[in-house]
């Protein structure tokens, strides 16, 4: 019993930075779980990855102007991500190029500019911090930002939920019905960028998308309805954060990769034994029928 306490509860009971990191995981899970589900439903999973990297040049400019300032880097990252999202949408609307191709193009440009700015105006440590984050170093300001983004995300989703679901499954019908499909799309992309900015403070631009996409892709092997997908993805994201923090503390692993690796392990487990399209269950059922 004492061993279980030392492993699972002791780090959070004894250290304030671990409690803040766990609270940050909860805030990130509440926003990222829902965003990941809608990215999967809209077949925009890889676009989510490109948007995570698109915040890098804005964060780098904020770093150049104000150092490791949370407001400056967050504002710069949000504006850069929003600019890439809007530019990609305009290119896909006024040219034959598809949205995923335009996102990929702007993503490569943004990533190159961001890495160049940080590496030429900072140190290797600064670059690693921006790329990989440090959830164990989350302060009160970062925690307030994450909680605010999560609250804003949930409130906006509550208002546009039905329209956004309709836009995911039948955008032409929604456009013919009330013509608000474009508005839902813009609001959705804005929420994605906000959650990417919130996540990069803790996990970095390279890891933030992992906590958004892996729980969402894992959830689809267990449940079907959109609301249940969101709830399960949020739960998987938080459990990944909790276990990742425990492993990071006990084995001195980097926290961000540990959290994402746990989420990846839960995805592989779901892929293997999930009741909805999992790999092993149909094989077991087939073997049972043969016997």
XYZ file of C-alpha atoms in Angstrom:
291
model
C 0.000 0.000 0.000
C 2.825 2.354 0.852
C 4.475 1.588 -2.492
C 1.288 2.452 -4.376
C 1.020 5.721 -2.456
C 4.636 6.621 -3.199
C 4.125 5.930 -6.890
C 0.635 7.229 -7.614
C -0.149 9.897 -5.005
C 3.067 10.913 -3.263
C 4.539 13.043 -6.090
C 1.373 15.160 -6.262
C 0.936 15.370 -2.480
C 4.529 16.430 -1.855
C 5.298 18.834 -4.691
C 3.359 21.869 -5.842
C 4.835 21.807 -9.353
C 3.441 18.289 -9.853
C -0.029 19.439 -8.768
C 0.136 22.361 -11.200
C 1.266 20.012 -13.962
C -1.680 17.689 -13.228
C -4.093 20.626 -13.268
C -2.565 21.690 -16.597
C -3.166 18.182 -17.958
C -6.817 18.414 -16.912
C -7.249 21.803 -18.590
C -5.545 20.630 -21.770
C -7.629 17.449 -21.820
C -10.936 19.317 -21.574
C -10.165 21.420 -24.635
C -8.014 19.043 -26.675
C -10.335 16.041 -26.334
C -13.212 17.777 -28.080
C -11.015 19.419 -30.716
C -9.342 16.113 -31.545
C -12.683 14.370 -32.032
C -13.902 17.003 -34.484
C -10.589 16.953 -36.351
C -10.995 13.185 -36.774
C -14.642 13.526 -37.844
C -13.675 16.145 -40.414
C -10.757 14.012 -41.658
C -8.366 16.785 -40.657
C -6.085 14.751 -38.393
C -2.883 15.622 -40.230
C -4.021 19.215 -40.654
C -4.087 19.390 -36.849
C -0.389 18.570 -36.863
C 0.368 21.314 -39.371
C -1.588 23.844 -37.322
C 0.399 22.912 -34.209
C 3.597 23.877 -35.988
C 2.133 27.010 -37.517
C 2.154 28.769 -34.124
C 5.951 28.507 -33.983
C 6.956 31.675 -35.931
C 4.549 33.826 -33.912
C 5.815 32.373 -30.652
C 9.372 32.960 -31.870
C 8.654 36.624 -32.628
C 7.078 37.009 -29.187
C 10.200 35.412 -27.704
C 12.459 37.799 -29.640
C 10.529 40.834 -28.428
C 9.919 39.883 -24.807
C 11.936 36.760 -23.994
C 10.121 33.887 -22.275
C 7.019 36.027 -21.810
C 3.805 34.012 -21.712
C 1.493 36.790 -23.013
C 3.847 37.774 -25.857
C 4.513 34.202 -27.028
C 0.851 33.211 -26.691
C -0.414 36.225 -28.635
C 2.216 35.770 -31.326
C 1.487 32.058 -31.615
C -2.269 32.637 -31.835
C -1.938 35.293 -34.547
C 0.494 33.168 -36.564
C -1.696 30.062 -36.329
C -4.814 32.005 -37.246
C -3.017 33.612 -40.194
C -1.933 30.210 -41.535
C -5.447 28.791 -41.097
C -7.103 31.727 -42.881
C -4.482 31.823 -45.650
C -4.889 28.085 -46.279
C -8.660 28.462 -46.397
C -8.463 31.330 -48.877
C -6.055 29.432 -51.118
C -8.331 26.381 -51.176
C -11.391 28.555 -51.850
C -9.981 30.623 -54.727
C -7.665 28.055 -56.353
C -8.046 24.375 -57.334
C -5.660 23.351 -54.537
C -7.202 21.288 -51.728
C -7.167 22.552 -48.136
C -4.828 19.827 -46.869
C -2.236 20.671 -49.541
C -2.340 24.390 -48.766
C -2.069 23.674 -45.028
C 0.975 21.466 -45.674
C 2.623 24.182 -47.754
C 2.112 26.921 -45.188
C 3.123 24.512 -42.418
C 6.555 23.911 -43.926
C 7.094 27.644 -44.401
C 5.985 28.407 -40.818
C 8.110 25.669 -39.272
C 11.220 26.781 -41.137
C 10.721 30.450 -40.203
C 10.032 29.627 -36.564
C 13.060 27.371 -36.104
C 15.268 29.917 -37.889
C 14.072 32.792 -35.675
C 14.459 30.914 -32.392
C 17.826 29.372 -33.282
C 19.336 32.682 -34.467
C 17.976 34.845 -31.632
C 18.184 32.408 -28.731
C 20.055 29.398 -27.463
C 19.628 25.677 -28.063
C 17.864 25.502 -24.694
C 15.329 28.119 -25.834
C 14.695 26.187 -29.045
C 14.150 22.936 -27.137
C 11.772 24.687 -24.749
C 9.655 26.049 -27.600
C 9.665 22.759 -29.535
C 9.096 20.360 -26.632
C 7.757 22.528 -23.782
C 8.014 21.732 -20.085
C 4.782 20.931 -18.294
C 6.635 20.582 -14.986
C 7.583 24.262 -15.240
C 3.992 25.483 -15.691
C 3.401 28.586 -13.569
C 0.177 30.196 -12.405
C -0.068 32.403 -15.503
C 0.226 29.425 -17.851
C -2.323 27.504 -15.814
C -4.800 30.400 -15.975
C -4.304 30.589 -19.762
C -4.955 26.853 -20.194
C -8.049 26.969 -17.981
C -9.364 30.010 -19.858
C -8.846 28.354 -23.249
C -10.534 25.140 -22.060
C -13.504 27.088 -20.657
C -13.838 29.163 -23.829
C -13.646 26.035 -25.987
C -16.384 24.232 -24.059
C -18.682 27.272 -24.007
C -18.320 27.953 -27.747
C -18.812 24.252 -28.540
C -21.989 24.222 -26.456
C -23.360 27.017 -28.655
C -22.306 25.681 -32.072
C -22.334 21.934 -31.321
C -25.272 20.912 -33.509
C -24.192 23.082 -36.414
C -20.614 21.873 -36.174
C -21.698 18.210 -36.145
C -23.911 18.841 -39.188
C -21.030 20.612 -40.923
C -18.784 17.595 -40.258
C -21.154 15.020 -41.771
C -23.066 16.975 -44.429
C -21.609 20.442 -45.138
C -23.605 20.848 -48.369
C -26.903 20.349 -46.536
C -25.929 22.866 -43.862
C -24.851 25.372 -46.502
C -28.171 24.971 -48.322
C -30.149 25.209 -45.084
C -28.753 28.363 -43.476
C -25.455 29.188 -45.150
C -23.497 29.219 -41.873
C -21.091 26.408 -42.705
C -18.279 28.869 -43.344
C -18.861 30.533 -39.961
C -18.736 27.208 -38.119
C -15.557 26.316 -40.001
C -13.828 29.570 -39.032
C -14.911 29.274 -35.391
C -13.686 25.686 -35.294
C -10.267 26.572 -36.739
C -9.979 29.441 -34.248
C -10.657 27.051 -31.359
C -8.069 24.608 -32.718
C -5.437 27.360 -32.873
C -6.320 28.495 -29.335
C -5.862 24.969 -27.993
C -2.600 24.571 -29.891
C -1.296 27.774 -28.295
C -2.438 26.542 -24.886
C -0.804 23.157 -25.427
C 2.556 24.417 -26.659
C 3.152 26.172 -23.333
C 3.256 22.764 -21.670
C 4.123 20.247 -24.386
C 5.823 22.338 -27.070
C 4.804 22.726 -30.692
C 6.007 19.212 -31.589
C 4.089 17.400 -28.838
C 0.917 19.485 -28.342
C -0.938 17.796 -31.175
C -0.265 14.350 -29.643
C -2.563 14.960 -26.685
C -5.213 16.181 -29.124
C -5.178 13.444 -31.756
C -4.164 10.196 -30.019
C -7.015 10.149 -27.436
C -9.529 11.021 -30.169
C -8.328 8.220 -32.457
C -8.296 5.792 -29.523
C -11.872 6.676 -28.509
C -13.344 5.714 -31.881
C -12.526 2.044 -31.196
C -14.824 2.052 -28.139
C -17.841 4.335 -28.703
C -19.886 5.720 -31.581
C -21.835 8.876 -30.680
C -20.112 12.260 -30.928
C -20.786 13.220 -27.298
C -19.422 9.891 -26.028
C -16.360 10.243 -28.280
C -15.646 13.635 -26.711
C -16.094 12.353 -23.156
C -13.907 9.297 -23.700
C -11.215 11.251 -25.575
C -11.089 13.746 -22.705
C -10.761 10.910 -20.176
C -8.013 9.196 -22.195
C -6.128 12.493 -22.501
C -6.261 13.118 -18.750
C -5.262 9.544 -17.872
C -2.366 9.863 -20.324
C -1.298 13.075 -18.619
C -1.518 11.539 -15.150
C 0.396 8.357 -16.013
C 2.921 10.319 -18.066
C 3.637 12.635 -15.138
C 4.081 9.666 -12.792
C 6.520 7.996 -15.197
C 8.321 11.286 -15.730
C 8.771 11.741 -11.976
C 9.738 8.155 -11.150
C 12.139 7.544 -14.049
C 13.324 11.109 -14.710
C 11.882 11.072 -18.230
C 11.004 14.269 -20.143
C 7.373 14.916 -19.266
C 5.976 15.886 -22.678
C 7.195 12.801 -24.578
C 6.194 10.573 -21.640
C 2.610 11.869 -21.761
C 2.349 11.474 -25.532
C 3.874 7.974 -25.396
C 1.270 6.905 -22.828
C -1.452 8.289 -25.112
C 0.141 6.326 -27.960
C 0.146 3.147 -25.874
C -3.556 3.606 -25.077
C -4.234 4.100 -28.777
C -2.413 0.856 -29.647
C -4.328 -0.953 -26.890
C -7.615 0.376 -28.284
C -6.569 -0.617 -31.790
C -5.930 -4.141 -30.565
C -8.906 -4.864 -28.274
C -11.457 -2.118 -28.979
C -14.977 -3.516 -29.593
C -15.517 -1.224 -32.592
C -13.209 -2.309 -35.436
C -10.409 -3.470 -33.139
C -8.008 -6.009 -34.615
C -8.187 -8.866 -32.101
C -11.920 -9.034 -31.324
C -13.024 -10.088 -34.852
C -10.293 -12.748 -34.859
C -11.485 -14.149 -31.523
C -15.123 -14.144 -32.652
C -14.183 -15.892 -35.904
C -12.179 -18.527 -34.012
C -15.069 -19.058 -31.595
C -17.548 -19.595 -34.447
C -15.232 -22.088 -36.134
C -14.838 -24.094 -32.959
